[in-house]
XYZ file of C-alpha atoms in Angstrom:
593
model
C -259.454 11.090 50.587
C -256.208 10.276 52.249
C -256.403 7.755 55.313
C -254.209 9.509 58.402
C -255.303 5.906 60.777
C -252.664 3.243 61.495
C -253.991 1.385 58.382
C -252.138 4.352 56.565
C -249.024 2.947 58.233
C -249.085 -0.815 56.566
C -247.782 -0.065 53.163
C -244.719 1.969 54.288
C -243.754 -0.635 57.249
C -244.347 -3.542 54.739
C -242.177 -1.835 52.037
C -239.302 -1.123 54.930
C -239.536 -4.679 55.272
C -239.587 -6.086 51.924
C -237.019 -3.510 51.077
C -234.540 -5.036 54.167
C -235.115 -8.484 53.179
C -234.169 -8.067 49.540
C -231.083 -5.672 50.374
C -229.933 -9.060 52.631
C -230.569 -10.987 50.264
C -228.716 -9.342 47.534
C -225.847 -9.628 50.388
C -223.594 -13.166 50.147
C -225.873 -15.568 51.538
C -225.752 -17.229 55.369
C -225.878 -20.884 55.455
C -226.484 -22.358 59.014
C -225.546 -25.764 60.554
C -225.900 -27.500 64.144
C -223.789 -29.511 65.254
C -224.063 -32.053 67.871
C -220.924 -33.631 69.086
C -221.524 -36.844 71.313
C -219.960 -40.511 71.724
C -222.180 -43.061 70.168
C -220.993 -46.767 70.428
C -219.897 -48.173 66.995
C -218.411 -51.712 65.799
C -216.733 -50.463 62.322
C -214.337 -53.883 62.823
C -216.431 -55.770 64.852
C -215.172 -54.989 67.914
C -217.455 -52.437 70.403
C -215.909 -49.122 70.629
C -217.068 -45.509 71.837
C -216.603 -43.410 68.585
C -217.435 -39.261 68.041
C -220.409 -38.568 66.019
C -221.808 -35.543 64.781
C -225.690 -35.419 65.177
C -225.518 -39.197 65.971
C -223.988 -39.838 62.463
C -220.597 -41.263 61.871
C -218.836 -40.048 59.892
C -220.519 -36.575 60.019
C -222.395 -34.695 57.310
C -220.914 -33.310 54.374
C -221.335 -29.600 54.728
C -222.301 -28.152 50.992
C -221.805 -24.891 50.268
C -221.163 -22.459 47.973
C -218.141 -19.734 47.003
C -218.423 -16.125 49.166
C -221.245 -18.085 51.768
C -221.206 -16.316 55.095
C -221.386 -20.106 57.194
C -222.810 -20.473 60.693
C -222.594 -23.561 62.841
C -223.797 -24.046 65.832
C -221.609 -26.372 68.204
C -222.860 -28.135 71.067
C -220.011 -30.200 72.941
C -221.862 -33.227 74.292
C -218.309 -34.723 75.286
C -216.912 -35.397 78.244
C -213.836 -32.980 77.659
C -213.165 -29.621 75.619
C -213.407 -29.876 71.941
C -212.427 -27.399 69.528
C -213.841 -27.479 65.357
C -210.856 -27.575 62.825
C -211.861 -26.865 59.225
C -209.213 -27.847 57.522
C -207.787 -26.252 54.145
C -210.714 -22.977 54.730
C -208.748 -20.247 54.386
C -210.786 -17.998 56.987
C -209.734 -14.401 55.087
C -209.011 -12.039 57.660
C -210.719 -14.193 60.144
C -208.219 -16.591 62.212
C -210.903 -16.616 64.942
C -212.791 -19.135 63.801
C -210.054 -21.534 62.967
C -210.206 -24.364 65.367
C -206.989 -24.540 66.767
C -205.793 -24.078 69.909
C -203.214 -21.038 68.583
C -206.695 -18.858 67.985
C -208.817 -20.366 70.737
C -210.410 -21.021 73.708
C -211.631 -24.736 73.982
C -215.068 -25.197 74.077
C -215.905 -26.727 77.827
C -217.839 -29.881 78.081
C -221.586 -29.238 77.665
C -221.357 -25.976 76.534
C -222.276 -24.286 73.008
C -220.244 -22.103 70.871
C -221.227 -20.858 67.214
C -218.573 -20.571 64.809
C -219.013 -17.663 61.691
C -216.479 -17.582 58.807
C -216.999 -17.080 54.998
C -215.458 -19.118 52.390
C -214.643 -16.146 50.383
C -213.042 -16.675 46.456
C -212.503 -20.431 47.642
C -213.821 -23.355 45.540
C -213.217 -27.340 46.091
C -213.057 -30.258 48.189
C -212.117 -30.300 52.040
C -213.104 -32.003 55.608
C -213.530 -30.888 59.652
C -212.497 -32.439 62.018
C -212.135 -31.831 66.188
C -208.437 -30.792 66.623
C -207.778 -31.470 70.237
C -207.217 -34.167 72.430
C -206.190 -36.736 70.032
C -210.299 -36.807 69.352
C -209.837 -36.969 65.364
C -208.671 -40.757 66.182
C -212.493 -41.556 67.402
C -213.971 -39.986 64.351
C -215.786 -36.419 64.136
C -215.129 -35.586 60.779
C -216.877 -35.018 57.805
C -216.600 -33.446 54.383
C -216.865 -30.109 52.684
C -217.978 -28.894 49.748
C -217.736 -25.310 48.383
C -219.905 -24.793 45.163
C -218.722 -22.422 42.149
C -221.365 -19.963 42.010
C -223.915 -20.703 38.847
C -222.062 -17.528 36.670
C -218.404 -19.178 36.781
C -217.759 -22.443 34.411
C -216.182 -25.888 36.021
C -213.631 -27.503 34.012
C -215.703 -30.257 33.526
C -219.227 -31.232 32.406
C -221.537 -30.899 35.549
C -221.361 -34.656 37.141
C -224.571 -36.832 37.454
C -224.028 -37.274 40.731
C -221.818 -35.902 44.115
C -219.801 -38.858 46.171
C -217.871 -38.202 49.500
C -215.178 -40.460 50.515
C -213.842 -40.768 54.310
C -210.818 -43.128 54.393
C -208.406 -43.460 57.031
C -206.284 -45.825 59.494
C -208.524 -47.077 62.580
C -207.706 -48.428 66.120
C -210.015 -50.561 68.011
C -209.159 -48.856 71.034
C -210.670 -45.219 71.582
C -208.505 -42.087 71.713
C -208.232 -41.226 75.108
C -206.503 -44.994 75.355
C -204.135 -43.795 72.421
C -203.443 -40.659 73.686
C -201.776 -42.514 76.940
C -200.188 -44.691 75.018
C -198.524 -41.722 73.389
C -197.954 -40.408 76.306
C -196.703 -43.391 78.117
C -193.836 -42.888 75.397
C -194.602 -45.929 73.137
C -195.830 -45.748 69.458
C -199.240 -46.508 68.605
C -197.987 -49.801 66.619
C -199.679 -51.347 63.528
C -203.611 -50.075 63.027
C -206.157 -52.173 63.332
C -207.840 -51.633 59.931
C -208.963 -49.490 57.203
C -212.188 -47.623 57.370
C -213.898 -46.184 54.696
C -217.169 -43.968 55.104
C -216.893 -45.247 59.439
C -217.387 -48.766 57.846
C -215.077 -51.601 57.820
C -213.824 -53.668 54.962
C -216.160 -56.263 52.540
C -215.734 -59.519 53.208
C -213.383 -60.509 50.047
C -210.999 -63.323 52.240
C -212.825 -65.027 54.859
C -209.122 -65.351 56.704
C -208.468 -61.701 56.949
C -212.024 -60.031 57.235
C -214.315 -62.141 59.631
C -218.047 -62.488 59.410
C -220.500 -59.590 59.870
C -218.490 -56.785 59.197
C -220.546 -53.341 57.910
C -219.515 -52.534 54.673
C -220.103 -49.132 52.456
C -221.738 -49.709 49.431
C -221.821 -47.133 46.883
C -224.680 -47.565 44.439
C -224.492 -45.707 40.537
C -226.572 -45.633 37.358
C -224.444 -47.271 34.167
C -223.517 -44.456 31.633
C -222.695 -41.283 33.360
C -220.213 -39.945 35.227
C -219.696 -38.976 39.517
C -217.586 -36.830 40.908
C -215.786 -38.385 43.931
C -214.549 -36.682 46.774
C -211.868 -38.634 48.391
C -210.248 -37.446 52.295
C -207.736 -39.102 54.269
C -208.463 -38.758 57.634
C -206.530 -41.130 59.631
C -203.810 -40.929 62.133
C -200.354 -42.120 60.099
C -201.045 -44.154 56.868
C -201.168 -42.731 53.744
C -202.817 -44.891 51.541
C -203.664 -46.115 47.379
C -206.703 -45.588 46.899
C -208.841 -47.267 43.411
C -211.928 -48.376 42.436
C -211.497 -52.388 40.329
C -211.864 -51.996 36.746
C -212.261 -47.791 36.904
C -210.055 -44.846 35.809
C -209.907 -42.226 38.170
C -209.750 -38.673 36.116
C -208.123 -36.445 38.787
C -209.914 -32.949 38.831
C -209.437 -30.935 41.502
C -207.305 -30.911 44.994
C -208.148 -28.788 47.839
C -209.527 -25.662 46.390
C -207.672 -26.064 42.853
C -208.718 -27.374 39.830
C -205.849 -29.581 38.178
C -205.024 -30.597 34.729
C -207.224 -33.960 34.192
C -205.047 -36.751 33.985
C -206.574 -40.646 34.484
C -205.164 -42.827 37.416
C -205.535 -46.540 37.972
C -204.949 -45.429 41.348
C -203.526 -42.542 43.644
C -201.368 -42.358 46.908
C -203.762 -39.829 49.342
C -201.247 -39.557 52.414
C -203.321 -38.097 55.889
C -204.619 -34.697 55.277
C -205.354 -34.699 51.801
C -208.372 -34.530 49.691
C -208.835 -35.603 46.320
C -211.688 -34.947 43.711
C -212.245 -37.556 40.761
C -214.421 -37.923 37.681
C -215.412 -41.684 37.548
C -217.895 -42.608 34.288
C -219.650 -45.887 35.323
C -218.437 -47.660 31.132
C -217.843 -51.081 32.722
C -220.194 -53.817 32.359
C -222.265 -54.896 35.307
C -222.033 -58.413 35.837
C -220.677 -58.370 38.780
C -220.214 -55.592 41.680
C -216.634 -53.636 41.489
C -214.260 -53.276 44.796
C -213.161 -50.019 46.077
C -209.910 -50.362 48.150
C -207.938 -48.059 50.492
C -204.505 -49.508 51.449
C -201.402 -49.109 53.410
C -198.462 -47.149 51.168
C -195.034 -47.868 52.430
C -195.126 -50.876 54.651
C -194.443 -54.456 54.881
C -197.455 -55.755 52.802
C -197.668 -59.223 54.183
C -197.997 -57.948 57.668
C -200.330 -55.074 57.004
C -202.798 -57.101 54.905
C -205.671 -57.041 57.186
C -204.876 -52.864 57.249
C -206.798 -52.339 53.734
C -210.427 -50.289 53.500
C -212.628 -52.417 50.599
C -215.951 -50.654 50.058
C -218.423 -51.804 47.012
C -219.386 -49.651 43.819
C -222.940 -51.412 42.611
C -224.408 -50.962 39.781
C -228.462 -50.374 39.625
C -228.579 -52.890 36.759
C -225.639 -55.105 38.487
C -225.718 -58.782 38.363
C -223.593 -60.557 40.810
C -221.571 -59.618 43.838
C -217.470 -58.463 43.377
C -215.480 -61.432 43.317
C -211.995 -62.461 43.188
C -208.672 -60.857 44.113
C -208.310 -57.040 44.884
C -207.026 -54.923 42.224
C -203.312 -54.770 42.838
C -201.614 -51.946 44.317
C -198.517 -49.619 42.732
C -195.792 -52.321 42.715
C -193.053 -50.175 43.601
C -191.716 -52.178 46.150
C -188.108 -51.556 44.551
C -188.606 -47.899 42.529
C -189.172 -45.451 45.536
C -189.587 -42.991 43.006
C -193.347 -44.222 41.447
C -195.152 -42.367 44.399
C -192.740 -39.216 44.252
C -193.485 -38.826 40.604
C -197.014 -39.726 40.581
C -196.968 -36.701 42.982
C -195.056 -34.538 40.784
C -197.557 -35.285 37.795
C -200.001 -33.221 39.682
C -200.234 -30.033 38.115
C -202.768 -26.542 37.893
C -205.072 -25.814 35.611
C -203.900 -22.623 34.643
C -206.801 -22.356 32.038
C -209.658 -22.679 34.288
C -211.909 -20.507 36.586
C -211.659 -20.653 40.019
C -213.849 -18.731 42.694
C -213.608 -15.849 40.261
C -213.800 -15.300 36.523
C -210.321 -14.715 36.133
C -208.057 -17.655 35.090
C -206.231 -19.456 38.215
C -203.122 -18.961 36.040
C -203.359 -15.249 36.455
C -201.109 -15.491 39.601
C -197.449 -15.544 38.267
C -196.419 -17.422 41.521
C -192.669 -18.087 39.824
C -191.966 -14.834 39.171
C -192.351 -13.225 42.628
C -188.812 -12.753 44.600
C -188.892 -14.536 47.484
C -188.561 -12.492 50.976
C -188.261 -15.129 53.550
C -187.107 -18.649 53.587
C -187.600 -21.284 56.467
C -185.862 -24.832 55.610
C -187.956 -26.863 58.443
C -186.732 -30.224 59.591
C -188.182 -32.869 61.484
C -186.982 -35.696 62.741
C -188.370 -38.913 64.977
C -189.787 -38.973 68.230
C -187.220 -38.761 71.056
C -187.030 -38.172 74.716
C -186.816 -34.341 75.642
C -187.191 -32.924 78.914
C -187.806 -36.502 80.110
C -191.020 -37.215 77.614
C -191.356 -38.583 74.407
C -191.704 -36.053 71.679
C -191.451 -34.637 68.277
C -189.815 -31.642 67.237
C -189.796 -29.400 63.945
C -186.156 -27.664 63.453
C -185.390 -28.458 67.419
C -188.315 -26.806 68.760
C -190.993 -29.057 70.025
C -194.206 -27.184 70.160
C -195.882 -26.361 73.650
C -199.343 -24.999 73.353
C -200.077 -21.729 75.764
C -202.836 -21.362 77.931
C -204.168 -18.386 76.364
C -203.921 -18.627 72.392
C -201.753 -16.878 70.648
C -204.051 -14.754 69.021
C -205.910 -13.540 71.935
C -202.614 -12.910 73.577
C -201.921 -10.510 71.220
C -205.441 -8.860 71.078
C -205.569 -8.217 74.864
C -201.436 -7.213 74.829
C -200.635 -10.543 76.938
C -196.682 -10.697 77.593
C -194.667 -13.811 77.676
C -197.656 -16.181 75.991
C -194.777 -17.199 73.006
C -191.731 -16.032 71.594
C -191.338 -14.647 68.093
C -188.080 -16.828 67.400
C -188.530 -19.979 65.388
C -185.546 -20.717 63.638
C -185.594 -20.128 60.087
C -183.048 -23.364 59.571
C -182.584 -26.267 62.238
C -181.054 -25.823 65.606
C -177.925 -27.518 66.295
C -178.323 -27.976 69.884
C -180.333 -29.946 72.075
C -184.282 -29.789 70.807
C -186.203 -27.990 73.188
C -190.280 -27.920 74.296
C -191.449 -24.174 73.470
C -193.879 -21.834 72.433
C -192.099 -20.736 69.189
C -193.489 -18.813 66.634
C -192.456 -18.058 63.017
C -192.750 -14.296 61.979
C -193.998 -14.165 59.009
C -194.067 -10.327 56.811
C -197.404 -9.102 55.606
C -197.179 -9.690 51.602
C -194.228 -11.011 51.881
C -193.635 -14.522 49.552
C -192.271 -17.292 51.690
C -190.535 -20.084 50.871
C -190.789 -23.212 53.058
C -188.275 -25.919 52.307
C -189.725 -29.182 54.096
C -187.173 -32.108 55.067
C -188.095 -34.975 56.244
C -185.744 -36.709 58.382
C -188.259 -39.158 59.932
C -188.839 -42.672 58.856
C -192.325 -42.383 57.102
C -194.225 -39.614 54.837
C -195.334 -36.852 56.632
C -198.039 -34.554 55.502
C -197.706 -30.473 56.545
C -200.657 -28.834 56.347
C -200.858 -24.684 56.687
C -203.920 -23.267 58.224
C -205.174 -19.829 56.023
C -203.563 -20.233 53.097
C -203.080 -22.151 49.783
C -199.486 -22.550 48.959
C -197.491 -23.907 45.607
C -196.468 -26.906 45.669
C -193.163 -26.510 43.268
C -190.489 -28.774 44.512
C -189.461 -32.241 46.188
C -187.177 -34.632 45.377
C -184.955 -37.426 47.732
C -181.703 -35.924 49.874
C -180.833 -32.921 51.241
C -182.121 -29.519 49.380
C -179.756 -27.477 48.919
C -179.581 -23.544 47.183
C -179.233 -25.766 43.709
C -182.418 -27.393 44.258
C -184.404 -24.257 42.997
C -183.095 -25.447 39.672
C -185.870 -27.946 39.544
C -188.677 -26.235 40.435
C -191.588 -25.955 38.629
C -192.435 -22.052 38.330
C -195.371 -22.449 35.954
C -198.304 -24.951 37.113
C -196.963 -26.070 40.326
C -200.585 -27.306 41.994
C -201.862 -24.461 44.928
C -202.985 -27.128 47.798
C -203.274 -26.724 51.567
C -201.344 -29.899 52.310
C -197.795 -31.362 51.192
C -196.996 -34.610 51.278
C -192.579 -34.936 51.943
C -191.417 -38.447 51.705
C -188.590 -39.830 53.934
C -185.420 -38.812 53.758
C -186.505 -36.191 50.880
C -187.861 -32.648 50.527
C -190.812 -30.694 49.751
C -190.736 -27.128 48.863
C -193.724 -24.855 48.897
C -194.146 -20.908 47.812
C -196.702 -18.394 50.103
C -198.110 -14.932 49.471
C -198.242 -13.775 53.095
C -201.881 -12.078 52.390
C -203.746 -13.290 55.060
C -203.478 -11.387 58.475
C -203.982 -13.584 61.301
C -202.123 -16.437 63.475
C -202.085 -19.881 61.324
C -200.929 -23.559 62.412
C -198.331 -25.291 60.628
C -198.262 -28.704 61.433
C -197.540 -32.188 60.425
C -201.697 -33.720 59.438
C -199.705 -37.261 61.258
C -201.918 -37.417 64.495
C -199.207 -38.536 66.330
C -196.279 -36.510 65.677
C -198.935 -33.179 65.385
C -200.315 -34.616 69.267
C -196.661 -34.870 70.595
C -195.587 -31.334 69.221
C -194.417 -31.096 65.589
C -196.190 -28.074 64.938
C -195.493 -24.277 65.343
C -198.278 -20.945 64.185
C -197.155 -18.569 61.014
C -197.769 -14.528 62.945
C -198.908 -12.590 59.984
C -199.714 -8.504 61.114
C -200.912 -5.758 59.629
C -198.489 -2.966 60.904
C -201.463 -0.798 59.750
C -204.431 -1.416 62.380
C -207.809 -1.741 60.117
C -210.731 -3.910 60.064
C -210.162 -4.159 56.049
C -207.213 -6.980 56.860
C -208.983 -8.955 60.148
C -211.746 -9.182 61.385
C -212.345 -7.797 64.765
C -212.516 -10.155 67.617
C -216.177 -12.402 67.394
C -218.702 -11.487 69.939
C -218.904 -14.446 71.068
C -215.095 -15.678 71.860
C -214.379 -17.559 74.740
C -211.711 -16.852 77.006
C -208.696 -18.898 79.272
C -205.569 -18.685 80.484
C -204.853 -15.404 81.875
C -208.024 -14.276 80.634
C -209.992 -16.692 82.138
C -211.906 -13.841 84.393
C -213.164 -12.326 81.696
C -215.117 -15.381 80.496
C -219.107 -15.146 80.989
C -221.332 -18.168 82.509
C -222.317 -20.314 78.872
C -225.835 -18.775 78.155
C -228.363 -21.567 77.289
C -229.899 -21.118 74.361
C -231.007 -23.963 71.787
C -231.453 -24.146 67.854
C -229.153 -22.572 65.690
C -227.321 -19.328 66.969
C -227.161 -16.684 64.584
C -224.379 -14.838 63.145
C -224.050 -10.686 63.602
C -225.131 -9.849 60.457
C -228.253 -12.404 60.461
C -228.693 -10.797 64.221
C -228.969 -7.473 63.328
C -231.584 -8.307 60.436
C -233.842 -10.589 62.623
C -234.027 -7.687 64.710
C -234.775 -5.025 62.462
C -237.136 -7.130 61.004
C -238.918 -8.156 64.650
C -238.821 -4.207 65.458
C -240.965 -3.656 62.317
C -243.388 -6.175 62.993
C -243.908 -4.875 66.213
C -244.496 -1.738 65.436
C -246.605 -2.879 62.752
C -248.917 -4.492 65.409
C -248.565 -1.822 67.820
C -250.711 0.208 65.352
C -253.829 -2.039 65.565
């Protein structure tokens, strides 16, 4: 007998439904994240200070993902001023919307909410976010990243016993809207306060220099087996040495590539950078072992109190660390030690990446080059009247509707498509410039620092080669020295005064991407400019369409919407459209009964 009643009805609704949920799940996988941005009030050296946490922690959470994850976060901006999400060195295929820069978007107003989607498609390795406006990174906000190989492709490495996450960076005791005027008053920042490492300030190793009842980050380890440790720099200006006492550091990867493993007493991470190690716990534990972070390229007397000391304790560890800190590079007289300690950084060309095809696969030095930019900075100086910085005479002046959305919406006169491809002769000037970059084109950047300190450059979408740098001018000759074979593919460059840095891109990634100096102050007082990258073909299959959700300003502002409350996580499209399906089916299913 064959039941016609809604009971007939359950096994074909409950098969709809079982077959949707296993056709999403067979899709790349969503991982979701809140994020609450507030001030708490923090005393990392002692001294009371408003600081930016994310769900009340500081630093923030690592986020841990995996390679081709579809990532939702949710962003509630408990400040008292807009706040936009940087996630610095994800490449965002296709998707410059969701980069977190004020080129791409609309800030997100004080107490409002806005959910950020973006996939970290065929990426792999070690990164950080951080709020990009407003001088805000200087109060804290950031956290790390981690993107996962899938389980099917090999690491270069046996799997580690254990996952570590490093914040170090220069601090100020005074918050960042009191450093922002300074900046703006015209003045430098001057000497930081201290080192922080993990929001903490240093262990109390000299009672002279590091007074009493400091918070210090201890990292605790088994004996016998080996961590890998995931170091950022996240400060304003100082790049620093970082090393653990008595440890080799076994460099393994660097922002999304693995690198030929090489051992380090101890490695210069300028701001920007992030650094993966392999550290085996082989030293004996009768005492605890320091782990320092400390100034690179400065008067060492003078910036002694400016060094980061965490602990690493052993479970079975006897005694407390003791003694002097483990010295530094001494290279007080051979400018060359950091240059070629950079230089010794190279690919793995043998390894996996995201994919199952070697890294080395992508003959980089055998690609003609279609574009070259030679970029020059040089030190703050007064133009128009204000202190300010300037990359090959154009000092960058953010528009009140971004870039992107200027283009989406046909906006005229939001920026012009003229930066210089070599430096201006002329006066420097404050602009909206913006380089025009050819889709699948190969660019060549030539970065020369005329400035009196390292600079770090940082491009937004992409991972370039690293192939060149060396001290002086670069000239056409300089291509004689490049390396064309394992030059490491990074997201941020490191060019050391009064020398150069050259770095090769395949222009694949459609979209509007931030080139800037990672040096909080130069980057806040405009030594920055965007990379336009379009499709003259209009399809979906090269960007993504404009989010949903995006916020508008400028001269768009009408068509913003009043901020809909809503609270918990906000879900992505795709996630949207499934919940929904899903929902329609169970309420059919009960409309039956």
């Amino acid at each position: 007998m064959v039941s016609t009643g809604p009971l007939s009805m359950l096994p074909p609704l409950l098969l709809c439904i079982s077959l949707l949920l296993a056709f999403c799940s067979a899709e790349d996988p969503f991982v979701f994240y809140d994020f609450e941005v507030s001030y708490i009030t923090a005393s990392p050296l002692g001294v009371e200070q408003q600081v930016i946490a994310i769900n009340g922690k500081f630093p923030g959470p690592t986020m841990n993902v995996t390679t081709n994850n579809n990532v939702v976060v949710n962003v509630r901006n408990k400040l008292d001023e807009d706040l936009l999400m940087h996630w610095s060195g994800i490449q965002m295929r296709k998707n410059s919307w969701q980069d977190g820069v004020l080129g791409t978007n609309c800030p997100i107003p004080s107490k409002w909410n806005w959910t950020y989607q973006f996939q970290v498609k065929d990426q792999i390795g070690s990164f950080f976010y951080f709020p990009s406006l407003h001088f805000q990174r200087a109060a804290g906000g950031f956290g790390g990243i981690t993107v996962n190989n899938r389980e099917i492709i090999p690491i270069p490495f046996d799997t580690p016993y254990g996952d570590i996450t490093i914040m170090i960076g220069d601090w100020y005791t005074r918050n960042h809207t009191a450093l922002r005027k300074t900046l703006d008053d015209g003045k430098s920042l001057g000497m930081p306060d201290g080192v922080l490492i993990n929001g903490k300030g240093p262990y109390r190793y000299n009672d002279s220099l590091v007074p009493d009842g400091i918070d210090y980050e201890t990292i605790t380890v088994h004996p016998g087996k080996t961590y890998r440790i995931r170091v950022s720099n996240v400060g304003i200006s100082t790049s620093l040495n970082f090393r653990i006492q008595s440890h080799n550091l076994l460099l393994a990867e660097t922002e999304g590539s693995y690198t030929v493993q090489q051992n380090y007493t101890s490695l210069d991470i300028h701001v920007g950078q992030t650094y993966s190690f392999l550290l085996t716990t082989d030293q004996n534990a009768s005492s605890d072992y320091y782990i320092v972070a400390s100034a690179r390229f400065v008067n060492e007397t003078t910036w002694q109190r400016v060094t980061g000391v965490a602990i690493l304790k052993y479970t079975n560890s006897k005694g407390k660390a003791h003694g002097h800190l483990p010295d530094p590079p001494q290279d007080q007289y051979d400018k060359t030690y950091s240059m070629n300690q950079a230089r010794s950084i190279r690919w793995n060309v043998t390894a996996s990446g995201a994919r199952p095809n070697p890294q080395g696969s992508f003959r980089y030095g055998s690609i003609n080059v279609t574009e070259l930019y030679v970029i020059r900075n040089k030190p703050p100086m007064k133009i128009d009247g204000k202190q300010r910085t300037s990359i090959n005479g154009i000092s960058f002046s953010n528009p009140k509707t971004p870039i992107r959305l200027a283009d989406w919406f046909k906006v005229k006169g939001v920026y012009k498509l003229d930066f210089p491809d070599k430096p201006l002769t002329g006066a420097p000037k404050i602009e909206t410039s913006v380089i025009n970059g050819s889709f699948r084109g190969f660019m060549e950047i030539i970065l020369q620092n005329n400035d009196t300190k390292v600079h770090t450059y940082h491009l937004s979408g992409y991972a370039f080669f690293v192939v060149g740098m060396d001290y002086g001018e670069w000239t056409e000759n300089s291509r004689g020295t490049y390396n064309k074979w394992d030059g490491i593919a990074r997201t941020t460059a490191q060019v050391y005064p009064g020398a150069w840095t050259a770095i090769l891109i395949s222009l694949d990634n459609v979209g509007i991407w931030n080139l800037r100096t990672e040096n909080l102050d130069a980057w806040y007082l405009g030594q920055e400019t965007y990379l336009r990258v379009v499709n003259p073909e209009v399809t979906n299959k090269t960007e993504l369409p404009i989010p949903d959700n995006a916020l508008f300003c400028g001269a768009l502002q009408k068509m913003q919407k009043p901020q809909e409350i809503s609270s918990g996580t906000l879900l992505g499209n795709a996630p949207k459209l499934i919940a929904a399906v899903v929902a329609v089916a169970i309420s059919a299913l009960i409309s039956l009964f």
